[in-house]
Coordinates of C-alpha atoms and ligand atoms in Angstrom, one line a residue:
X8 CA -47.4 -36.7 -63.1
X9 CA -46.3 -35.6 -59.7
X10 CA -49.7 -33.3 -58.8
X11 CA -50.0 -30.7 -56.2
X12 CA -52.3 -30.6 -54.2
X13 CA -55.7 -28.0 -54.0
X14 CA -57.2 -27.9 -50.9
X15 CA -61.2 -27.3 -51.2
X16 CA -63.7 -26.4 -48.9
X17 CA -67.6 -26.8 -50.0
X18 CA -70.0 -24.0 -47.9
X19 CA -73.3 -25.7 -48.2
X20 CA -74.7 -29.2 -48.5
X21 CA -77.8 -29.6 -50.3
X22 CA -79.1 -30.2 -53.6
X23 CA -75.6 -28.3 -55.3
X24 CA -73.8 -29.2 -52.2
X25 CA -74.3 -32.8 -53.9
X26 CA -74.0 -32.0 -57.3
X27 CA -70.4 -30.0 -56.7
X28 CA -69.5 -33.2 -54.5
X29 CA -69.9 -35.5 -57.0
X30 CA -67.8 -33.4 -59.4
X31 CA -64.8 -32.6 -57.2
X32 CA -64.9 -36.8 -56.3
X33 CA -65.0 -37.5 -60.1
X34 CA -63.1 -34.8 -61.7
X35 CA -59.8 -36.3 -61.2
X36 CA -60.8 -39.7 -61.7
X37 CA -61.3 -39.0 -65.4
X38 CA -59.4 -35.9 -66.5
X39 CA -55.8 -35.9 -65.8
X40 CA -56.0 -32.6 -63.8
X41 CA -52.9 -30.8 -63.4
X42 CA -53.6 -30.1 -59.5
X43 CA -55.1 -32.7 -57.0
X44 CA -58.3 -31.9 -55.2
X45 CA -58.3 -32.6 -52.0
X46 CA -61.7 -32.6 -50.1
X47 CA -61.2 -30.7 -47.2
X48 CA -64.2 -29.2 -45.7
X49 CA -67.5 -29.1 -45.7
X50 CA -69.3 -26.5 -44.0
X51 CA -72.7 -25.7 -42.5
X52 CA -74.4 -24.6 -39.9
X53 CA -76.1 -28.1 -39.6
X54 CA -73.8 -29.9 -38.3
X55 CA -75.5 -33.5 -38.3
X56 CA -76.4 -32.4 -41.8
X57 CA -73.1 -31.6 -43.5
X58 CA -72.0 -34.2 -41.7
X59 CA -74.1 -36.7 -43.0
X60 CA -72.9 -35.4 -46.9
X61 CA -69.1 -35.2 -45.5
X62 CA -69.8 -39.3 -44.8
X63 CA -71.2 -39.6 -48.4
X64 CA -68.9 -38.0 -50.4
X65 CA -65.5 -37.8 -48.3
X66 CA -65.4 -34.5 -47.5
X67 CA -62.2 -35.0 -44.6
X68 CA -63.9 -32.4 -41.7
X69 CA -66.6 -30.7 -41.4
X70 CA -67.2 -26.7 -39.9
X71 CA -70.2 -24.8 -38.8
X72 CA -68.4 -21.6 -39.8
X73 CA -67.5 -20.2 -43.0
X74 CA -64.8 -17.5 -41.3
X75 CA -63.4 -20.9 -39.7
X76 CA -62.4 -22.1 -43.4
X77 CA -60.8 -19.2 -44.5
X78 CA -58.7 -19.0 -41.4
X79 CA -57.0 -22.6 -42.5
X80 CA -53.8 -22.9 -44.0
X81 CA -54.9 -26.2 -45.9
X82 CA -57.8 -24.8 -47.7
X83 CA -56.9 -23.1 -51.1
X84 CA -60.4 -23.0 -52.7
X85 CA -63.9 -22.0 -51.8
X86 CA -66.6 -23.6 -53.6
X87 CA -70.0 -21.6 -52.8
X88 CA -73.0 -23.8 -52.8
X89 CA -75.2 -21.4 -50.6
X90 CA -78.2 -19.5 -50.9
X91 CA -77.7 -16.4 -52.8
X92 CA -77.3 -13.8 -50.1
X93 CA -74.4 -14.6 -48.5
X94 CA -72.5 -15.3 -52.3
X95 CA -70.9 -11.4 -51.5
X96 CA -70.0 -11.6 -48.1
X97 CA -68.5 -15.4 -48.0
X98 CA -66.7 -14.3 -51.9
X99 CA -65.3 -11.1 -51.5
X100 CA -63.6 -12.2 -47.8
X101 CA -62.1 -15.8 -49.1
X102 CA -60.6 -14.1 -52.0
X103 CA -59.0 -11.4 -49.8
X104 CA -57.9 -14.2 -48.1
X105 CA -55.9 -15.4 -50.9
X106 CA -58.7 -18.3 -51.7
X107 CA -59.7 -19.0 -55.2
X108 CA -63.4 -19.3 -55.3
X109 CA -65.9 -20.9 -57.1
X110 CA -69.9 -19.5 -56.4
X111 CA -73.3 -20.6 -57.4
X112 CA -75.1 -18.8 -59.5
X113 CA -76.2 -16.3 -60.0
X114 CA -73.8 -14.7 -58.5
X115 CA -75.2 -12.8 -56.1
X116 CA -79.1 -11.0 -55.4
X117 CA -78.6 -7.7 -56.0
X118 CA -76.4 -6.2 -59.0
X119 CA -74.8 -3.7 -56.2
X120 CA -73.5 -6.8 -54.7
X121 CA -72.2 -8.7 -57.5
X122 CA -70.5 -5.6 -58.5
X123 CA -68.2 -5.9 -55.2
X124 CA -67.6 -9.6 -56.2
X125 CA -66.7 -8.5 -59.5
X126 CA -64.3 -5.7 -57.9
X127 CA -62.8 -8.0 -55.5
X128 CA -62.4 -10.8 -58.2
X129 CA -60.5 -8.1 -60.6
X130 CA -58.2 -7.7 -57.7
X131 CA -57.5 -11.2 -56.3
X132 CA -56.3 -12.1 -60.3
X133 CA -53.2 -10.0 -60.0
X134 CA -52.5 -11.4 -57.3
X135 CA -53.1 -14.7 -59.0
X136 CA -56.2 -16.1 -57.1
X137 CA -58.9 -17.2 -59.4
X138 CA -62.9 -16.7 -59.5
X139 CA -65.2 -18.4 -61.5
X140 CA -69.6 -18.5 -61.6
X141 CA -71.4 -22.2 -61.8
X142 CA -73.1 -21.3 -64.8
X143 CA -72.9 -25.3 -65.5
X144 CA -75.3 -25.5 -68.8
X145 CA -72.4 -24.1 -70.9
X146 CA -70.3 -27.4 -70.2
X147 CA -73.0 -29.7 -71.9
X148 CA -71.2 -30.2 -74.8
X149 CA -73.8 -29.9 -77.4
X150 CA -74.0 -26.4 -76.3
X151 CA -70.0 -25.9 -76.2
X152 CA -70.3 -27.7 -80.0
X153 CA -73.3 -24.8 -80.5
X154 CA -70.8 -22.1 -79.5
X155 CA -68.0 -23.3 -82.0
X156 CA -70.4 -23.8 -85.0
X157 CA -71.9 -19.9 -84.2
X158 CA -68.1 -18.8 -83.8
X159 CA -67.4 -21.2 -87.3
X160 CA -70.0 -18.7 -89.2
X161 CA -71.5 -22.2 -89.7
X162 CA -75.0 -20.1 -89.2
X163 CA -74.2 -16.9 -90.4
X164 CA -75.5 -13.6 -88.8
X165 CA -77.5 -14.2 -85.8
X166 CA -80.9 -12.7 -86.0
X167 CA -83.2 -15.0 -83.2
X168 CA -82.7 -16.3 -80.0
X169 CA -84.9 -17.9 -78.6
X170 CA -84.9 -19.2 -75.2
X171 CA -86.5 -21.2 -72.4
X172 CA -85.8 -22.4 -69.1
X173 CA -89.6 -24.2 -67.9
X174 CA -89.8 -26.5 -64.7
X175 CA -92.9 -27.4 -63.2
X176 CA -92.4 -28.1 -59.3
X177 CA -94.5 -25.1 -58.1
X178 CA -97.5 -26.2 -60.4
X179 CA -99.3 -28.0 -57.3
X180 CA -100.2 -25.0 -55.0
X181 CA -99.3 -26.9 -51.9
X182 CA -95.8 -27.5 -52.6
X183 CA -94.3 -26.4 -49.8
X184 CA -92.0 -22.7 -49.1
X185 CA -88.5 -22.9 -49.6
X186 CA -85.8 -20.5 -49.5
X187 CA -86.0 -20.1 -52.9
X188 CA -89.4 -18.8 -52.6
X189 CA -88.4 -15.7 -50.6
X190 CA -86.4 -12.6 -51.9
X191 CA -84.4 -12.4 -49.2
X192 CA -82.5 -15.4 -49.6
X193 CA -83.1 -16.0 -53.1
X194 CA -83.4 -12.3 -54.8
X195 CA -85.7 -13.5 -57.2
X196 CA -87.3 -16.1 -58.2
X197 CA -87.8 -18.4 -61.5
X198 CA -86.3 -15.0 -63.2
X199 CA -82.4 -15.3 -61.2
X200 CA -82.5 -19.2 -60.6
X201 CA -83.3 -20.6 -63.9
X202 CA -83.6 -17.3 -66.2
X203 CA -80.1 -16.4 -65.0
X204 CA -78.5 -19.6 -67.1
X205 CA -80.7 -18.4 -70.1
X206 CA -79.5 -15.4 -70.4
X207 CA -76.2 -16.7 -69.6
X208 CA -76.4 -19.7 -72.4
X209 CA -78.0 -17.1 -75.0
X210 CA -75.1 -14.8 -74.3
X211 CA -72.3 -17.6 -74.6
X212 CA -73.3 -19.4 -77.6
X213 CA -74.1 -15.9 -79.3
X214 CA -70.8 -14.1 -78.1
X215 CA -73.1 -11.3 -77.6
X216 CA -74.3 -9.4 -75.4
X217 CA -78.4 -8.1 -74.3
X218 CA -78.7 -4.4 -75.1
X219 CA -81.7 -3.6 -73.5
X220 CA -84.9 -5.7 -72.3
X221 CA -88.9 -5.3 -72.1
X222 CA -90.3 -7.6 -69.2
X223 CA -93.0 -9.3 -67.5
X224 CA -92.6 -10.9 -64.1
X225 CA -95.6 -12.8 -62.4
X226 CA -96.3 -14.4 -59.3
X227 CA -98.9 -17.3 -59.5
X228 CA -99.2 -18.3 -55.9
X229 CA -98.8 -15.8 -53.5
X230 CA -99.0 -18.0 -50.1
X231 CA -97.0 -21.5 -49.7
X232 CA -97.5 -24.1 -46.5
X233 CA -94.5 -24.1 -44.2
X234 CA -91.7 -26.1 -45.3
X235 CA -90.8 -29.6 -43.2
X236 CA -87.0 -29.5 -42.2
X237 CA -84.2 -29.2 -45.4
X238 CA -86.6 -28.9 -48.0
X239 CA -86.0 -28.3 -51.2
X240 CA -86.9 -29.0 -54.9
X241 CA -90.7 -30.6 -54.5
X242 CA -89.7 -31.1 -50.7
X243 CA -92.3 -31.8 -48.4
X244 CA -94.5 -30.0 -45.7
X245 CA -94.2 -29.2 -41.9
X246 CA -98.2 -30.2 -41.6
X247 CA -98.7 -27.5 -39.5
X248 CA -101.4 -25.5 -41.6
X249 CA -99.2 -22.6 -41.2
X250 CA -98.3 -20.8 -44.5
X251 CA -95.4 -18.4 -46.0
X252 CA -95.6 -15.6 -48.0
X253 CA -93.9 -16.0 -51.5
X254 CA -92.1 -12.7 -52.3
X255 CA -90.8 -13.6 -55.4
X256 CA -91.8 -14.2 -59.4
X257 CA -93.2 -17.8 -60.6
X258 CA -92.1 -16.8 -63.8
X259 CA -90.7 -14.4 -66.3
X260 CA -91.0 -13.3 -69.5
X261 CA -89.0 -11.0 -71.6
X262 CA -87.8 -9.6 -75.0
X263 CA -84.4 -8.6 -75.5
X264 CA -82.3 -6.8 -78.3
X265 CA -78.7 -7.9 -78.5
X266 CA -75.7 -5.3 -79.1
X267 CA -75.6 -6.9 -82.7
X268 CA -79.2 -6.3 -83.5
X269 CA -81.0 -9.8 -83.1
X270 CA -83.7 -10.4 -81.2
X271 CA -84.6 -11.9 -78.5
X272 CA -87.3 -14.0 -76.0
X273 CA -86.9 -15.6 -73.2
X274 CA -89.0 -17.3 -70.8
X275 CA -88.4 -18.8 -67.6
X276 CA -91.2 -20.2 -65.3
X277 CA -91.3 -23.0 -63.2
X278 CA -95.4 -23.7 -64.1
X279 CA -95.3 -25.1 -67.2
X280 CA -96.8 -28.3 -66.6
X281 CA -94.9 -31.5 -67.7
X282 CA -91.8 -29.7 -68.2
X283 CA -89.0 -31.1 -65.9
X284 CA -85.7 -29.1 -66.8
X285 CA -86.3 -28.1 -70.3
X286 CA -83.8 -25.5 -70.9
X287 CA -84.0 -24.4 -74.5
X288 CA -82.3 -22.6 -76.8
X289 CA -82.7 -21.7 -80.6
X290 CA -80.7 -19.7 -82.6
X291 CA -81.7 -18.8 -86.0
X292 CA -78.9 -17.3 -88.4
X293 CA -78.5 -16.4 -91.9
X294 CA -77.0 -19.3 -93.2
X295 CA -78.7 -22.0 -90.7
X296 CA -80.5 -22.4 -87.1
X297 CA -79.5 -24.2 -84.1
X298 CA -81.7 -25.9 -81.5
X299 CA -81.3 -27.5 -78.3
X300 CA -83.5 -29.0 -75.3
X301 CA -81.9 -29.8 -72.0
X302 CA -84.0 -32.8 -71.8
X303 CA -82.5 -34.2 -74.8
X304 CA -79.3 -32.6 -74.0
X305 CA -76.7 -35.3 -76.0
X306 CA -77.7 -33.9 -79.1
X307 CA -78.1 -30.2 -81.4
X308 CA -80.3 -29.5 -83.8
X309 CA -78.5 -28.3 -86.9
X310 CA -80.1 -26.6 -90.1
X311 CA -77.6 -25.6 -92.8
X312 CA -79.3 -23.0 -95.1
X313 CA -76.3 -24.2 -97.6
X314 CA -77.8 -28.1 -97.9
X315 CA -79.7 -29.3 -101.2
X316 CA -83.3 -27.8 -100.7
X317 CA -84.4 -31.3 -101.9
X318 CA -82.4 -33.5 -98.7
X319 CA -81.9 -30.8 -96.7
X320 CA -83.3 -30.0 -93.3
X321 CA -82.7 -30.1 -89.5
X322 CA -80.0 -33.0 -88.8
X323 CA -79.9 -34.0 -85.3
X324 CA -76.3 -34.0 -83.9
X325 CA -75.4 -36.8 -81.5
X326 CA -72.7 -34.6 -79.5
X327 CA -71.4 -37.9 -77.9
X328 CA -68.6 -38.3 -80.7
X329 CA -64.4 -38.2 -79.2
X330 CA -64.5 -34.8 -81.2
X331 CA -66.9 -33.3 -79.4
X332 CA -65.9 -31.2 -76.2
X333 CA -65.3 -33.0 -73.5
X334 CA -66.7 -36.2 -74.5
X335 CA -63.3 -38.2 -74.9
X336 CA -62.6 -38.6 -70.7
X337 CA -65.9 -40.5 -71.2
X338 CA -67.6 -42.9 -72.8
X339 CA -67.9 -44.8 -76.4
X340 CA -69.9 -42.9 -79.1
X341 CA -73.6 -43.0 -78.0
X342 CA -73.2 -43.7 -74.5
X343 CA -74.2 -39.9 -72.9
X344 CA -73.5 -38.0 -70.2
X345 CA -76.2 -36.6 -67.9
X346 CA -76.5 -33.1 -65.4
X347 CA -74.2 -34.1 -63.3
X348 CA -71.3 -34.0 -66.3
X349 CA -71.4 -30.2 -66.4
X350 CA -70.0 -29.5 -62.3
X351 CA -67.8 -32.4 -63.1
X352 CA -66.1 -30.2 -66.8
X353 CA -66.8 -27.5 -64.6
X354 CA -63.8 -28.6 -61.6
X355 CA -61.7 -29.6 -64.9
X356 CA -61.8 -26.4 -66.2
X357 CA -61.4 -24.4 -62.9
X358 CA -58.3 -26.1 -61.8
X359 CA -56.8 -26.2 -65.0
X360 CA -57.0 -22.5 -65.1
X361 CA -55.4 -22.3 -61.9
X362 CA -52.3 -24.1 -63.1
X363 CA -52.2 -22.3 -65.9
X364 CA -52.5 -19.3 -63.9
X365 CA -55.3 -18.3 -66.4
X366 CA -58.6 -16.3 -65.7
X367 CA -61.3 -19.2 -65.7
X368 CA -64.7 -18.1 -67.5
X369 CA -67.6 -17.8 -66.5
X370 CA -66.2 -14.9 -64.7
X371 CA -67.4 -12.5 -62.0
X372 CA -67.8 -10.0 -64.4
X373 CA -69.6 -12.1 -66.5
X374 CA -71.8 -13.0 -63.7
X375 CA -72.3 -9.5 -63.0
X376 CA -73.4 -8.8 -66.7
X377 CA -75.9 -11.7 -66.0
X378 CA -77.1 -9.9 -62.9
X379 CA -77.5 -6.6 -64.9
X380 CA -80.0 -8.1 -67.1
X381 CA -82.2 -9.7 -64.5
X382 CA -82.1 -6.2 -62.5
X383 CA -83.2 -4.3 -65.9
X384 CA -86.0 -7.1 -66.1
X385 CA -87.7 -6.4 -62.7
X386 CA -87.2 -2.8 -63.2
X387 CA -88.7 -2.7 -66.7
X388 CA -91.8 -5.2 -65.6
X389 CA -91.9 -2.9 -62.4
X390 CA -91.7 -0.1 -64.8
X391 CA -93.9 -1.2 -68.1
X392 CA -91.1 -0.3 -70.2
X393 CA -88.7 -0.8 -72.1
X394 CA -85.1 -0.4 -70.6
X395 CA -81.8 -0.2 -72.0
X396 CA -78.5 -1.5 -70.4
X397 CA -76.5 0.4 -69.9
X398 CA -79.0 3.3 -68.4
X399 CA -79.3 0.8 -65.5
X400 CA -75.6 0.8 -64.8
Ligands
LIG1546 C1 -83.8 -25.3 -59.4 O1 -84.7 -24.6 -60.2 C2 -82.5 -25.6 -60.2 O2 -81.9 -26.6 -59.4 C3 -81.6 -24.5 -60.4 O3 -81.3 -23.8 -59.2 C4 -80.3 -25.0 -61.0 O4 -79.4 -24.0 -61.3 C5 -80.7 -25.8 -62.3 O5 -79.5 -26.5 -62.7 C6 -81.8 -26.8 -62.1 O6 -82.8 -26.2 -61.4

């Protein structure tokens, strides 16, 4: 096939920097994409830095700033690996530029702001420039395979979710700061970095939607030691003795009712001690229950109410078979696919909705639905109550 060409430019280099740059590298190498990504740009305002991640992964140039990208003609995409509060600003002016864009979630820190993106993303789509959110997780496909058994009826009425998102790297109290330790940068803390792909996975496998939330938000250790330079996930110190005030939650907790009446809880703390990147989700319906654990994340958990009492019971799916989504670019039945997988189905399904001219998903306004239940949870812990949707809108 004779491919045109899609001109991307990364903004950011660090830990996603890495993980989108691996994707946009392997993408085409095993998915016959319809356009051909081209790896611009990288930008930062390191320059030695991104410069050192353009050498890795082949990014062609590098630039310090972002208005720099969207002035060039080659660029047609803007893939948003930054911090979260400059997702509006850099979003909202590449896609009056005419850029399509891709941003980290969540999508932005407050919902105010994500509401522009949405705004501006509604608007750059009739003019055929595209927007999608990383929510990544939904790509794993033993959650897309949880999503078409729910959508099968395969468990019936949904009356439980139940779901988890539990790291552990802020456990030791000297771990250093980082950005994502300060609600400037960050906007929240375990509740929008790891509880935002919760809420997101809950509302995606479901095809509902949270109605109204009751929350808890907690922060553990209120002081942190200066981080040393580009730190990030378990990073290390400056050794200065000088410490940082942490302005945002260690962890969340809430309950949730979904439009459809189930029920909900979700948890999402990065203090739960041995717990790496156990992103967890269980569904319970009337006819059967489905259960997944990121740290097993090649396989689903299936219990089908309809089995033989006598042999029946939870099967464990190995979601590594060609029918499974995805899985046939890959590898032989058995043979699994890791994190890394998801930003990779995550380029094939953003640049095949380009060429198709098609509105990719997860989309702005799903990103800003995301947003509105995070916002309701800090208002109702904030508040000690319960609070419905759409009286925060
Ligand atoms: C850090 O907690 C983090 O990297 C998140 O920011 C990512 O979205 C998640 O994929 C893994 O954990």
């Amino acid at each position: 096939m004779n491919q045109r060409d899609l001109g991307v430019a990364m903004i950011g280099y660090s830990f996603m920097g890495a993980a989108h740059s691996q994707a946009w590298r392997t993408a085409p190498a095993f998915f016959d994409l319809p356009l051909h990504p081209r790896l611009r740009a990288i930008c930062g305002r390191d320059a030695d830095a991104a410069g050192a991640v353009a050498g890795r992964f082949g990014w062609e140039s590098v630039e310090t700033d972002w208005r720099e990208v969207l002035e060039r003609d080659d660029i047609d995409l803007v893939d948003i690996c930054t911090p979260g509060d400059t997702h509006a600003e850099i979003a909202v002016a590449a896609l009056e530029a005419g850029k399509h864009v891709l941003c980290e979630k969540p999508l932005a820190n407050t919902v105010a702001e994500a509401e522009k993106m949405a705004d501006a993303a509604h608007s750059a789509a009739s003019r055929g420039v595209r927007a999608m959110v990383g929510f990544t997780y939904r790509r794993t496909p033993a959650v897309a395979l949880a999503r078409q058994l729910v959508e099968a009826g395969r468990i019936g009425t949904v009356r439980h979710v139940r779901a988890q998102y539990l790291q552990d790297w802020l456990v030791d109290e000297d771990a250093p700061m980082s950005w994502r330790l300060d609600r400037e940068r960050a906007g929240s803390g375990a509740l929008g970095d790891i509880g935002a792909h919760i809420v997101d996975m809950a509302q995606y496998v479901t095809g509902d939607r949270i109605a109204s939330v009751g929350g808890l938000v907690e922060t553990f250790v209120t002081s942190r030691p200066v981080a040393g330079e580009h730190a990030t996930l378990g990073g290390s110190s400056s050794g200065s003795g000088e410490r940082a005030t942490v302005s945002v939650d260690d962890a969340a907790a809430f309950t949730a009712r979904f439009a459809s009446g189930a029920l909900g809880v979700f948890e999402a703390t990065r203090y739960a001690t041995g717990r790496k990147n156990a992103l967890r989700l269980e569904v319970n319906g009337t006819r059967g229950s489905l259960a997944f654990d990121f740290e097993d994340m090649n396989s689903l958990e299936f219990f089908d109410a309809t089995d033989d009492a006598g042999t029946g019971g939870f099967r464990r799916i190995l979601a590594t078979e060609s029918e499974h989504p995805y899985i046939a670019a890959w590898w032989p039945p058995g043979h699994g696919l890791g994190y890394e997988h998801g930003f990779t189905h995550q380029v094939v399904d953003l640049v095949t909705a380009i060429a198709d001219g098609a509105d990719p998903t997860p989309s702005f306004a799903d990103g800003l639905g995301v947003q509105r239940v995070l916002d309701a949870v800090e208002s109702s812990a904030a508040d000690r109550t319960v609070l419905d949707l759409e009286e925060t809108r």
